[in-house]
PDB file of C-alpha atoms in Angstrom:
ATOM      1  CA  MET A   1    -140.513 105.556-158.727  1.00  0.00           C
ATOM      2  CA  THR A   2    -142.589 102.332-158.929  1.00  0.00           C
ATOM      3  CA  ARG A   3    -146.331 102.467-158.459  1.00  0.00           C
ATOM      4  CA  PRO A   4    -147.729 100.965-155.411  1.00  0.00           C
ATOM      5  CA  LEU A   5    -149.590  97.525-155.658  1.00  0.00           C
ATOM      6  CA  LEU A   6    -152.826  96.860-154.331  1.00  0.00           C
ATOM      7  CA  SER A   7    -153.012  93.225-152.708  1.00  0.00           C
ATOM      8  CA  LEU A   8    -156.849  91.571-152.529  1.00  0.00           C
ATOM      9  CA  ARG A   9    -157.932  89.284-150.098  1.00  0.00           C
ATOM     10  CA  ILE A  10    -161.600  88.338-149.992  1.00  0.00           C
ATOM     11  CA  ASP A  11    -163.155  87.031-147.021  1.00  0.00           C
ATOM     12  CA  LEU A  12    -166.215  85.131-147.794  1.00  0.00           C
ATOM     13  CA  PRO A  13    -168.526  83.137-145.399  1.00  0.00           C
ATOM     14  CA  GLN A  14    -166.737  80.010-146.480  1.00  0.00           C
ATOM     15  CA  GLY A  15    -163.191  81.349-146.222  1.00  0.00           C
ATOM     16  CA  ARG A  16    -160.617  83.717-147.636  1.00  0.00           C
ATOM     17  CA  ILE A  17    -159.485  83.900-150.872  1.00  0.00           C
ATOM     18  CA  GLY A  18    -156.241  85.755-151.828  1.00  0.00           C
ATOM     19  CA  PRO A  19    -153.669  86.008-154.071  1.00  0.00           C
ATOM     20  CA  GLY A  20    -151.562  82.816-152.689  1.00  0.00           C
ATOM     21  CA  LYS A  21    -154.192  80.663-153.526  1.00  0.00           C
ATOM     22  CA  ILE A  22    -155.010  82.115-156.615  1.00  0.00           C
ATOM     23  CA  ALA A  23    -151.400  81.613-157.677  1.00  0.00           C
ATOM     24  CA  LEU A  24    -151.491  78.281-156.965  1.00  0.00           C
ATOM     25  CA  LEU A  25    -154.514  77.653-159.008  1.00  0.00           C
ATOM     26  CA  GLU A  26    -152.551  79.481-161.866  1.00  0.00           C
ATOM     27  CA  ALA A  27    -149.538  77.176-161.456  1.00  0.00           C
ATOM     28  CA  ILE A  28    -151.712  74.021-161.354  1.00  0.00           C
ATOM     29  CA  ALA A  29    -153.095  75.369-164.804  1.00  0.00           C
ATOM     30  CA  ARG A  30    -149.539  75.914-165.943  1.00  0.00           C
ATOM     31  CA  GLU A  31    -147.944  72.924-164.589  1.00  0.00           C
ATOM     32  CA  GLY A  32    -150.390  70.402-164.923  1.00  0.00           C
ATOM     33  CA  SER A  33    -149.927  68.952-161.297  1.00  0.00           C
ATOM     34  CA  ILE A  34    -150.410  69.995-157.751  1.00  0.00           C
ATOM     35  CA  SER A  35    -146.954  68.908-156.774  1.00  0.00           C
ATOM     36  CA  ALA A  36    -145.116  70.766-159.749  1.00  0.00           C
ATOM     37  CA  ALA A  37    -147.289  73.810-158.899  1.00  0.00           C
ATOM     38  CA  GLY A  38    -146.292  73.689-155.312  1.00  0.00           C
ATOM     39  CA  ARG A  39    -142.701  73.346-156.254  1.00  0.00           C
ATOM     40  CA  ALA A  40    -142.854  76.167-158.695  1.00  0.00           C
ATOM     41  CA  LEU A  41    -144.341  78.613-155.649  1.00  0.00           C
ATOM     42  CA  GLY A  42    -141.899  77.158-152.943  1.00  0.00           C
ATOM     43  CA  MET A  43    -144.287  75.384-150.933  1.00  0.00           C
ATOM     44  CA  SER A  44    -144.842  71.487-150.048  1.00  0.00           C
ATOM     45  CA  TYR A  45    -147.061  69.359-151.395  1.00  0.00           C
ATOM     46  CA  ARG A  46    -148.961  68.734-148.557  1.00  0.00           C
ATOM     47  CA  ARG A  47    -149.390  72.528-148.443  1.00  0.00           C
ATOM     48  CA  ALA A  48    -150.657  72.922-151.883  1.00  0.00           C
ATOM     49  CA  TRP A  49    -153.063  69.971-151.414  1.00  0.00           C
ATOM     50  CA  ASP A  50    -154.258  71.433-148.213  1.00  0.00           C
ATOM     51  CA  LEU A  51    -154.808  74.891-150.279  1.00  0.00           C
ATOM     52  CA  VAL A  52    -156.754  72.964-152.924  1.00  0.00           C
ATOM     53  CA  ASP A  53    -159.103  71.503-149.990  1.00  0.00           C
ATOM     54  CA  ALA A  54    -159.619  74.899-148.617  1.00  0.00           C
ATOM     55  CA  LEU A  55    -160.406  76.391-152.257  1.00  0.00           C
ATOM     56  CA  ASN A  56    -162.952  73.384-152.802  1.00  0.00           C
ATOM     57  CA  ARG A  57    -164.717  73.904-149.557  1.00  0.00           C
ATOM     58  CA  ILE A  58    -164.831  77.692-150.364  1.00  0.00           C
ATOM     59  CA  ALA A  59    -166.286  77.102-153.761  1.00  0.00           C
ATOM     60  CA  GLY A  60    -168.485  74.252-152.493  1.00  0.00           C
ATOM     61  CA  THR A  61    -167.591  72.245-155.845  1.00  0.00           C
ATOM     62  CA  PRO A  62    -163.927  70.889-156.920  1.00  0.00           C
ATOM     63  CA  VAL A  63    -162.055  73.451-158.409  1.00  0.00           C
ATOM     64  CA  VAL A  64    -158.889  71.198-159.152  1.00  0.00           C
ATOM     65  CA  VAL A  65    -159.509  67.814-160.550  1.00  0.00           C
ATOM     66  CA  ALA A  66    -156.295  65.393-160.096  1.00  0.00           C
ATOM     67  CA  SER A  67    -155.617  61.788-161.599  1.00  0.00           C
ATOM     68  CA  PRO A  68    -153.846  59.452-159.548  1.00  0.00           C
ATOM     69  CA  GLY A  69    -149.929  58.816-160.194  1.00  0.00           C
ATOM     70  CA  GLY A  70    -148.519  55.415-161.806  1.00  0.00           C
ATOM     71  CA  ALA A  71    -146.117  54.680-164.452  1.00  0.00           C
ATOM     72  CA  ARG A  72    -146.961  57.730-166.145  1.00  0.00           C
ATOM     73  CA  GLY A  73    -147.145  59.672-163.234  1.00  0.00           C
ATOM     74  CA  GLY A  74    -150.558  61.640-162.250  1.00  0.00           C
ATOM     75  CA  GLY A  75    -151.827  65.092-163.259  1.00  0.00           C
ATOM     76  CA  ALA A  76    -154.105  68.106-162.362  1.00  0.00           C
ATOM     77  CA  SER A  77    -156.174  70.489-164.126  1.00  0.00           C
ATOM     78  CA  LEU A  78    -158.668  73.301-163.067  1.00  0.00           C
ATOM     79  CA  THR A  79    -162.274  72.455-163.198  1.00  0.00           C
ATOM     80  CA  GLU A  80    -164.808  74.946-164.660  1.00  0.00           C
ATOM     81  CA  ALA A  81    -165.197  76.115-161.321  1.00  0.00           C
ATOM     82  CA  GLY A  82    -161.796  76.645-160.575  1.00  0.00           C
ATOM     83  CA  ARG A  83    -161.051  78.445-163.790  1.00  0.00           C
ATOM     84  CA  GLY A  84    -164.040  80.755-163.150  1.00  0.00           C
ATOM     85  CA  LEU A  85    -162.637  81.337-159.622  1.00  0.00           C
ATOM     86  CA  VAL A  86    -159.426  82.909-160.954  1.00  0.00           C
ATOM     87  CA  ALA A  87    -161.264  84.725-163.635  1.00  0.00           C
ATOM     88  CA  ASP A  88    -163.452  86.315-161.151  1.00  0.00           C
ATOM     89  CA  TYR A  89    -160.680  87.322-158.763  1.00  0.00           C
ATOM     90  CA  ARG A  90    -158.787  88.907-161.345  1.00  0.00           C
ATOM     91  CA  ALA A  91    -161.705  90.687-162.853  1.00  0.00           C
ATOM     92  CA  ILE A  92    -162.382  92.001-159.129  1.00  0.00           C
ATOM     93  CA  GLU A  93    -158.440  92.543-158.593  1.00  0.00           C
ATOM     94  CA  GLN A  94    -158.294  94.543-161.789  1.00  0.00           C
ATOM     95  CA  ALA A  95    -161.462  96.579-161.168  1.00  0.00           C
ATOM     96  CA  ALA A  96    -160.106  97.576-157.284  1.00  0.00           C
ATOM     97  CA  ASP A  97    -156.912  98.476-158.667  1.00  0.00           C
ATOM     98  CA  MET A  98    -158.222 100.827-161.239  1.00  0.00           C
ATOM     99  CA  ALA A  99    -160.826 102.350-158.483  1.00  0.00           C
ATOM    100  CA  ALA A 100    -157.895 102.742-156.090  1.00  0.00           C
ATOM    101  CA  GLU A 101    -155.337 104.084-158.996  1.00  0.00           C
ATOM    102  CA  ASP A 102    -155.487 107.827-158.040  1.00  0.00           C
ATOM    103  CA  ARG A 103    -155.566 107.396-154.158  1.00  0.00           C
ATOM    104  CA  LEU A 104    -152.348 104.917-154.792  1.00  0.00           C
ATOM    105  CA  ALA A 105    -150.650 107.666-156.654  1.00  0.00           C
ATOM    106  CA  MET A 106    -151.307 110.120-154.110  1.00  0.00           C
ATOM    107  CA  LEU A 107    -150.495 107.936-151.122  1.00  0.00           C
ATOM    108  CA  ALA A 108    -147.199 107.459-153.012  1.00  0.00           C
ATOM    109  CA  ALA A 109    -146.544 110.834-153.583  1.00  0.00           C
ATOM    110  CA  ARG A 110    -147.097 111.684-149.946  1.00  0.00           C
ATOM    111  CA  LEU A 111    -144.841 108.957-148.783  1.00  0.00           C
ATOM    112  CA  THR A 112    -141.871 109.842-151.086  1.00  0.00           C
ATOM    113  CA  ARG A 113    -141.639 113.398-150.017  1.00  0.00           C
TER     114      ARG A 113
END
């Protein structure tokens, strides 16, 4: 039996941060571009930009810095705030997962009977 997974969404006064937005930031860090990150996650460039814009508003500071395209193409990377946001989210997610481990196991056992 596979262990149940906990999915975490954090509702802040400024907006929501969840697995999709964090996955986008991680993809931007990995791919080096917003458009490539969007493609890797199966979303449009517009959707990826909208999510980055939302994250910038939530954080109150840029989480992604983008350089314009041109002959060599553009690029994007996470700012210190963006890297911190990902690290904080993943740490909270891990702590929540550890705290819920026993209950998740009990739930799984109860549902597979």
